[in-house]
PDB file of C-alpha atoms and ligand atoms in Angstrom:
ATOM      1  CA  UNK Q   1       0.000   0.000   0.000  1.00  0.00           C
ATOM      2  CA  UNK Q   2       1.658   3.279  -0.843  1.00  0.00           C
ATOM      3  CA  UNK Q   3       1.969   6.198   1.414  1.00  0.00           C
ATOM      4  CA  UNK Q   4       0.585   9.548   1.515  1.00  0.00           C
ATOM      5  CA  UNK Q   5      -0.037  12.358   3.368  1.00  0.00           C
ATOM      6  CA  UNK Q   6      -2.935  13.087   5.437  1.00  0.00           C
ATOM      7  CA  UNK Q   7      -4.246  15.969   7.435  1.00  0.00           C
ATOM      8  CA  UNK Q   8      -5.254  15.015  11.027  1.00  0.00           C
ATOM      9  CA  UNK Q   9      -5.888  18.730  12.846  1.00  0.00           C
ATOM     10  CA  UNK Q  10      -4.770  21.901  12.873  1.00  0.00           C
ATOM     11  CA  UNK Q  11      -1.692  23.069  14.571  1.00  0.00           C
ATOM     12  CA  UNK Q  12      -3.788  25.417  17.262  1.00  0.00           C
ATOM     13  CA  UNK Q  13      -5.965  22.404  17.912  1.00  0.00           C
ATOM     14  CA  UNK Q  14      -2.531  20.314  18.635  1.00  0.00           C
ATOM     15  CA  UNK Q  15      -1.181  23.069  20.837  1.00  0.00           C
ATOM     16  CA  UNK Q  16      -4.210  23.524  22.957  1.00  0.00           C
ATOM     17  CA  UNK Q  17      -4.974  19.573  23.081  1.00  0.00           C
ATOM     18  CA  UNK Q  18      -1.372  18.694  23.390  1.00  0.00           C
ATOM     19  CA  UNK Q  19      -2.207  15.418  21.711  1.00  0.00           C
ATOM     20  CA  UNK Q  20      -4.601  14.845  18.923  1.00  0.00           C
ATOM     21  CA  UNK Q  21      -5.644  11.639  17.576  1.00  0.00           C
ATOM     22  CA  UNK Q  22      -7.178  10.503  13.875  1.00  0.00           C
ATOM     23  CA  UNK Q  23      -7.974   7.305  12.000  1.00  0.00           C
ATOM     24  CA  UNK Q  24      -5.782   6.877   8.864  1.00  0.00           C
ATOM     25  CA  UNK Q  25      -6.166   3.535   7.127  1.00  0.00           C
ATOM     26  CA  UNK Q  26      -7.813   1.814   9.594  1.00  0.00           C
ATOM     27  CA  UNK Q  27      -5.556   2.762  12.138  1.00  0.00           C
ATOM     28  CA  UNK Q  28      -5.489   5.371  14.945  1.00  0.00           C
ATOM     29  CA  UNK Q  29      -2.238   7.449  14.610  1.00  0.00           C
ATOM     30  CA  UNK Q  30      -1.665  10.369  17.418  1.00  0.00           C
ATOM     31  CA  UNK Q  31       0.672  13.110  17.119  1.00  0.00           C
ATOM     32  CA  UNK Q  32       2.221  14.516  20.457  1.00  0.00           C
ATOM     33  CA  UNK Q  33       4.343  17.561  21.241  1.00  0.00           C
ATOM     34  CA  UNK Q  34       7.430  17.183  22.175  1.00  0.00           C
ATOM     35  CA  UNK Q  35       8.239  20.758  23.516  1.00  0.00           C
ATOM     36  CA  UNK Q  36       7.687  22.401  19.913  1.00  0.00           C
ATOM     37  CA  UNK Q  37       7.953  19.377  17.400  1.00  0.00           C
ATOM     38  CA  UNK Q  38       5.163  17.467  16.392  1.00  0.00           C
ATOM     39  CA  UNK Q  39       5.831  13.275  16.678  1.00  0.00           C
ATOM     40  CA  UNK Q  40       3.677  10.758  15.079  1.00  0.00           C
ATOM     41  CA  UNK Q  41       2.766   7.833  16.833  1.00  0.00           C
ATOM     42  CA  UNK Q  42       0.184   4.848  16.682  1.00  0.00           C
ATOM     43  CA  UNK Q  43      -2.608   4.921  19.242  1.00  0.00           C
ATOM     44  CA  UNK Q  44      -2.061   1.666  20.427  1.00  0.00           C
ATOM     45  CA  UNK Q  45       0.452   0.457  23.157  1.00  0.00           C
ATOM     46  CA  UNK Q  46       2.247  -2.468  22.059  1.00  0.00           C
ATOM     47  CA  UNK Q  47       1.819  -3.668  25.955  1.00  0.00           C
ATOM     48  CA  UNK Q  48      -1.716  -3.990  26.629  1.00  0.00           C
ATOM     49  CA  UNK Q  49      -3.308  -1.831  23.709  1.00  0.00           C
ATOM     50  CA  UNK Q  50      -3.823   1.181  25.869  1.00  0.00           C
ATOM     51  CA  UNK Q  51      -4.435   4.689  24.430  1.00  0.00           C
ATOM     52  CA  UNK Q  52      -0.908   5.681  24.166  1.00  0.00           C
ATOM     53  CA  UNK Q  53      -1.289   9.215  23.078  1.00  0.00           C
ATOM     54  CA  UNK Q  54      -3.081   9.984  26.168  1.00  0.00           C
ATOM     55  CA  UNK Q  55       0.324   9.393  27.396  1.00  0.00           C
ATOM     56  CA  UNK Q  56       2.659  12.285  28.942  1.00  0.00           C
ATOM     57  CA  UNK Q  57       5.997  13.162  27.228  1.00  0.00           C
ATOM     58  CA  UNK Q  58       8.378  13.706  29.323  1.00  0.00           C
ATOM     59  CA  UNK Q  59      12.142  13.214  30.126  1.00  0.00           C
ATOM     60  CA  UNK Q  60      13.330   9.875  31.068  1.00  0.00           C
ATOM     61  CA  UNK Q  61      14.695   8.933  34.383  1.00  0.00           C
ATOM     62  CA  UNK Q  62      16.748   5.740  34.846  1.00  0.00           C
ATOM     63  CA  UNK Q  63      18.720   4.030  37.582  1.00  0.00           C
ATOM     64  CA  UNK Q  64      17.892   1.998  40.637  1.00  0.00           C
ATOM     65  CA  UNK Q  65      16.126   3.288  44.035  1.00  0.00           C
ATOM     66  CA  UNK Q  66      18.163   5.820  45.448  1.00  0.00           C
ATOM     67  CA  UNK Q  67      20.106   7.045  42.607  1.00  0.00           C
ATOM     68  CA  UNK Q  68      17.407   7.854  39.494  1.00  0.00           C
ATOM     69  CA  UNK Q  69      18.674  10.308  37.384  1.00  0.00           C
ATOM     70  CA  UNK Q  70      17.730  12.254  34.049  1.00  0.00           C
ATOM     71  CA  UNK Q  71      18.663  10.137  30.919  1.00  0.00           C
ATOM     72  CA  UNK Q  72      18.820  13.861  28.460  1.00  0.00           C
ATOM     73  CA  UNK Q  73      16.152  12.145  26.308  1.00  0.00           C
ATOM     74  CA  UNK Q  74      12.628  12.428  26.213  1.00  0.00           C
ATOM     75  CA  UNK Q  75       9.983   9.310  26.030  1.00  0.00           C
ATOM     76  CA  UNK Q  76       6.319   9.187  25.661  1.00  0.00           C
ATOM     77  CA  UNK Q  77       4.640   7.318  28.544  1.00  0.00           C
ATOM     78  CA  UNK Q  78       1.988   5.129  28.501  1.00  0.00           C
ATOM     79  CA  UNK Q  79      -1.143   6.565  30.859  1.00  0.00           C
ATOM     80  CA  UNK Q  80      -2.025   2.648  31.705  1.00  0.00           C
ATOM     81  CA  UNK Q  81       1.452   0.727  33.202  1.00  0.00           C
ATOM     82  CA  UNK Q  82       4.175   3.218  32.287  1.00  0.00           C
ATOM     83  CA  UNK Q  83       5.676   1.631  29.984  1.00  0.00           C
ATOM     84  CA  UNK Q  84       7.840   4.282  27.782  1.00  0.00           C
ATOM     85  CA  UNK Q  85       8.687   4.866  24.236  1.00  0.00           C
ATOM     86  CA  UNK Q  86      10.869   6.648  22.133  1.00  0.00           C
ATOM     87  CA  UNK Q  87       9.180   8.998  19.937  1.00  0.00           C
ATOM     88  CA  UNK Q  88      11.252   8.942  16.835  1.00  0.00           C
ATOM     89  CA  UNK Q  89      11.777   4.720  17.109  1.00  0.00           C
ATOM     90  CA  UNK Q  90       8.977   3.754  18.717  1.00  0.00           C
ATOM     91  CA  UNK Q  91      10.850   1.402  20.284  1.00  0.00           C
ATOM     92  CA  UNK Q  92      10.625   0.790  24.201  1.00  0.00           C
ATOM     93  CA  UNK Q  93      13.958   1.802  25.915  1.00  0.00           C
ATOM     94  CA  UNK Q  94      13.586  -1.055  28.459  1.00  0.00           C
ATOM     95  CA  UNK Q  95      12.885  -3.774  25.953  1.00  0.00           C
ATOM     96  CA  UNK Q  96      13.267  -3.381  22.348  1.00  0.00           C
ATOM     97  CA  UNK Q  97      10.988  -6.259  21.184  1.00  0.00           C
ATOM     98  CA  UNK Q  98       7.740  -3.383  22.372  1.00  0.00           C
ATOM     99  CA  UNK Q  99       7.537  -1.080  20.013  1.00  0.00           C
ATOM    100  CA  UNK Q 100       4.945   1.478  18.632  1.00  0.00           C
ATOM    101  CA  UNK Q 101       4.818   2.285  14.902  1.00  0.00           C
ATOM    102  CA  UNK Q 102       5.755   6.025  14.343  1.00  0.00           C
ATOM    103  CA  UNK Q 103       4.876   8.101  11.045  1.00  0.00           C
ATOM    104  CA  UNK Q 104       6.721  10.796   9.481  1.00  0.00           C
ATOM    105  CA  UNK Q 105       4.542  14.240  10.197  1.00  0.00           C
ATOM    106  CA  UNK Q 106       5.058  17.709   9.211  1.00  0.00           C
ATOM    107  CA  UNK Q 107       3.650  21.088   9.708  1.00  0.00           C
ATOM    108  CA  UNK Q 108       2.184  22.751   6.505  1.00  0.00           C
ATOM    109  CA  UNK Q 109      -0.127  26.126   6.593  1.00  0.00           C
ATOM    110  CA  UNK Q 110      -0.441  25.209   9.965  1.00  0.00           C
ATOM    111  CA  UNK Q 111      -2.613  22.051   9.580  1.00  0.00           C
ATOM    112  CA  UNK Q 112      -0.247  18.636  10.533  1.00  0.00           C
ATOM    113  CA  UNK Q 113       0.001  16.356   8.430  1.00  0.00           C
ATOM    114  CA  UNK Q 114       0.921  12.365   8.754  1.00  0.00           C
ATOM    115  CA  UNK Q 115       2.537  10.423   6.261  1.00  0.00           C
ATOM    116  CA  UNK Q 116       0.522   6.880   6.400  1.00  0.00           C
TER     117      UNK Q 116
HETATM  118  S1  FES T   1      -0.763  -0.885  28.099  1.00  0.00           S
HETATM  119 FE1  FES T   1       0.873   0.500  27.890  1.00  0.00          FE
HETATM  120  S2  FES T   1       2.235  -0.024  29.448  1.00  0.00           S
HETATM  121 FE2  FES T   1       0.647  -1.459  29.617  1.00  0.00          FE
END
């Protein structure tokens, strides 16, 4: 199936939602802000098929009790179990066999578009 572009909201309604989420092909792809950049990201967490874009974005802490500490990168986090995931991979920083399709996405006279 080839690829194309698709227009999923506007970028004032992704700023003031933080998250939006559409059906392309069948599928329900979310884009998230990541401070200012827009990442694309399937609605479906490869754990236990929770919403994932209800998710928070946020930095990502590693280490054992007592000595956590920022990792400098930041990882969307699933709203049911925690689970996180990178949001240019997709892939799950704790084990790489969970992973999240992500789609290219773009800003264009401010509407967002996914590539799907
Ligand atoms: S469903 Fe996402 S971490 Fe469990």
């Amino acid at each position: 199936m080839s690829r194309s572009w698709h227009d999923v909201a506007s970028l004032e309604q992704l700023r003031r939602d933080g998250s939006v989420v559409a059906r392309v092909g069948g599928r329900e792809i979310g884009v998230v802000l990541d401070g200012d950049q827009p990442k694309a990201i399937r609605n479906r967490c490869p754990h236990m098929g929770a919403p994932l874009c209800l998710g928070t974005v946020r930095e990502r802490e590693a280490g054992t009790p007592g000595s956590y500490r920022f990792e400098g990168r930041r990882v969307l986090h699933c709203p049911w179990h925690g689970w996180e995931f990178d949001l240019d991979s997709g892939v799950c920083p704790d084990d790489a066999r969970m992973r999240a399709a992500v789609y290219p996405v773009r800003v264009s006279d401010g509407r967002v578009l996914v590539e799907a």
